[in-house]
Amino acid sequence: MPGPRRFTELERSVTGISPRTLTQRLRALQDDGLIERVAYAESPPRVEYKLTPMGRELIPIIEMMRAYGQRWLCPREEREPARARRNSPGSRPTAP
């Protein structure tokens, strides 16, 4: 989240989450001090969300977690056949 984002921008950037759930998550992040919500008295009303200093400190950690996930969790289809062979009946346990 490089700069202030409007709700619709955030909604478009994530998949598989309902607007209601996104609102709940944003409120929780705000309550935890990770994001700031700025409401402008305009017509129509405009609301923007931005990271707080504490939220920005999490960026390197999140990037490391993303890299880990891409390395170890994304190619699941490549790992699943091996896992299925290990767990198939009659297979011998292997040393870790």
mmCIF file of C-alpha atoms in Angstrom:
data_model
loop_
_atom_site.group_PDB
_atom_site.id
_atom_site.type_symbol
_atom_site.label_atom_id
_atom_site.label_comp_id
_atom_site.label_asym_id
_atom_site.label_seq_id
_atom_site.Cartn_x
_atom_site.Cartn_y
_atom_site.Cartn_z
ATOM 1 C CA MET A 1 0.000 0.000 0.000
ATOM 2 C CA PRO A 2 2.356 2.731 -1.251
ATOM 3 C CA GLY A 3 0.018 5.676 -0.707
ATOM 4 C CA PRO A 4 -3.527 6.518 0.309
ATOM 5 C CA ARG A 5 -6.096 4.165 -1.214
ATOM 6 C CA ARG A 6 -9.822 4.512 -1.556
ATOM 7 C CA PHE A 7 -12.075 1.637 -0.581
ATOM 8 C CA THR A 8 -12.880 0.764 -4.194
ATOM 9 C CA GLU A 9 -9.158 0.583 -5.038
ATOM 10 C CA LEU A 10 -8.586 -1.818 -2.158
ATOM 11 C CA GLU A 11 -11.642 -3.835 -3.124
ATOM 12 C CA ARG A 12 -10.363 -4.249 -6.702
ATOM 13 C CA SER A 13 -6.870 -5.193 -5.545
ATOM 14 C CA VAL A 14 -7.955 -8.219 -3.500
ATOM 15 C CA THR A 15 -9.939 -11.212 -4.687
ATOM 16 C CA GLY A 16 -12.179 -13.560 -2.808
ATOM 17 C CA ILE A 17 -13.282 -11.105 -0.127
ATOM 18 C CA SER A 18 -16.695 -9.492 0.207
ATOM 19 C CA PRO A 19 -17.049 -5.729 0.752
ATOM 20 C CA ARG A 20 -18.409 -6.411 4.241
ATOM 21 C CA THR A 21 -15.409 -8.558 5.171
ATOM 22 C CA LEU A 22 -13.006 -5.984 3.723
ATOM 23 C CA THR A 23 -14.671 -3.287 5.839
ATOM 24 C CA GLN A 24 -14.306 -5.457 8.953
ATOM 25 C CA ARG A 25 -10.624 -6.135 8.209
ATOM 26 C CA LEU A 26 -9.928 -2.445 7.592
ATOM 27 C CA ARG A 27 -11.587 -1.534 10.892
ATOM 28 C CA ALA A 28 -9.502 -4.157 12.710
ATOM 29 C CA LEU A 29 -6.291 -2.841 11.119
ATOM 30 C CA GLN A 30 -7.314 0.674 12.106
ATOM 31 C CA ASP A 31 -8.049 -0.429 15.683
ATOM 32 C CA ASP A 32 -4.604 -2.068 15.813
ATOM 33 C CA GLY A 33 -2.955 1.150 14.644
ATOM 34 C CA LEU A 34 -1.697 -0.258 11.341
ATOM 35 C CA ILE A 35 -3.778 1.923 9.020
ATOM 36 C CA GLU A 36 -5.346 5.350 9.233
ATOM 37 C CA ARG A 37 -8.793 6.140 7.866
ATOM 38 C CA VAL A 38 -9.311 9.677 6.580
ATOM 39 C CA ALA A 39 -12.867 10.783 5.783
ATOM 40 C CA TYR A 40 -13.371 13.923 3.707
ATOM 41 C CA ALA A 41 -16.540 16.008 4.076
ATOM 42 C CA GLU A 42 -17.398 16.016 0.384
ATOM 43 C CA SER A 43 -20.351 15.060 -1.697
ATOM 44 C CA PRO A 44 -20.178 12.180 -2.399
ATOM 45 C CA PRO A 45 -18.215 11.280 0.720
ATOM 46 C CA ARG A 46 -14.618 10.226 0.153
ATOM 47 C CA VAL A 47 -12.659 7.947 2.470
ATOM 48 C CA GLU A 48 -8.994 7.029 2.112
ATOM 49 C CA TYR A 49 -6.878 4.498 3.942
ATOM 50 C CA LYS A 50 -3.135 4.749 4.437
ATOM 51 C CA LEU A 51 -0.487 2.925 6.415
ATOM 52 C CA THR A 52 0.670 4.379 9.695
ATOM 53 C CA PRO A 53 4.374 4.351 10.592
ATOM 54 C CA MET A 54 3.749 1.111 12.510
ATOM 55 C CA GLY A 55 2.039 -0.389 9.452
ATOM 56 C CA ARG A 56 4.911 0.648 7.170
ATOM 57 C CA GLU A 57 7.354 -1.173 9.471
ATOM 58 C CA LEU A 58 5.552 -4.412 8.601
ATOM 59 C CA ILE A 59 6.236 -4.096 4.850
ATOM 60 C CA PRO A 60 9.631 -5.898 4.918
ATOM 61 C CA ILE A 61 8.155 -8.731 7.001
ATOM 62 C CA ILE A 62 5.191 -9.117 4.657
ATOM 63 C CA GLU A 63 7.504 -9.082 1.633
ATOM 64 C CA MET A 64 9.615 -11.853 3.178
ATOM 65 C CA MET A 65 6.470 -13.888 3.868
ATOM 66 C CA ARG A 66 5.325 -13.346 0.267
ATOM 67 C CA ALA A 67 8.694 -14.519 -1.060
ATOM 68 C CA TYR A 68 8.574 -17.585 1.202
ATOM 69 C CA GLY A 69 5.062 -18.409 -0.005
ATOM 70 C CA GLN A 70 6.035 -18.031 -3.640
ATOM 71 C CA ARG A 71 9.024 -20.268 -3.135
ATOM 72 C CA TRP A 72 7.490 -22.992 -0.988
ATOM 73 C CA LEU A 73 3.716 -22.815 -1.220
ATOM 74 C CA CYS A 74 2.806 -21.779 -4.773
ATOM 75 C CA PRO A 75 4.127 -24.774 -6.716
ATOM 76 C CA ARG A 76 1.772 -27.028 -4.770
ATOM 77 C CA GLU A 77 0.886 -29.086 -7.824
ATOM 78 C CA GLU A 78 4.546 -30.063 -8.059
ATOM 79 C CA ARG A 79 4.671 -31.155 -4.417
ATOM 80 C CA GLU A 80 1.302 -32.927 -4.195
ATOM 81 C CA PRO A 81 2.285 -36.026 -6.250
ATOM 82 C CA ALA A 82 5.325 -36.550 -4.015
ATOM 83 C CA ARG A 83 3.205 -36.129 -0.898
ATOM 84 C CA ALA A 84 0.625 -38.575 -2.252
ATOM 85 C CA ARG A 85 3.361 -41.163 -2.906
ATOM 86 C CA ARG A 86 4.733 -40.725 0.628
ATOM 87 C CA ASN A 87 1.305 -41.180 2.185
ATOM 88 C CA SER A 88 0.082 -44.002 -0.042
ATOM 89 C CA PRO A 89 -0.663 -47.406 1.496
ATOM 90 C CA GLY A 90 2.379 -49.653 1.428
ATOM 91 C CA SER A 91 4.861 -46.821 1.254
ATOM 92 C CA ARG A 92 7.765 -46.974 3.636
ATOM 93 C CA PRO A 93 8.446 -44.122 6.024
ATOM 94 C CA THR A 94 11.546 -42.170 5.104
ATOM 95 C CA ALA A 95 13.960 -40.455 7.414
ATOM 96 C CA PRO A 96 13.504 -36.677 7.651
#
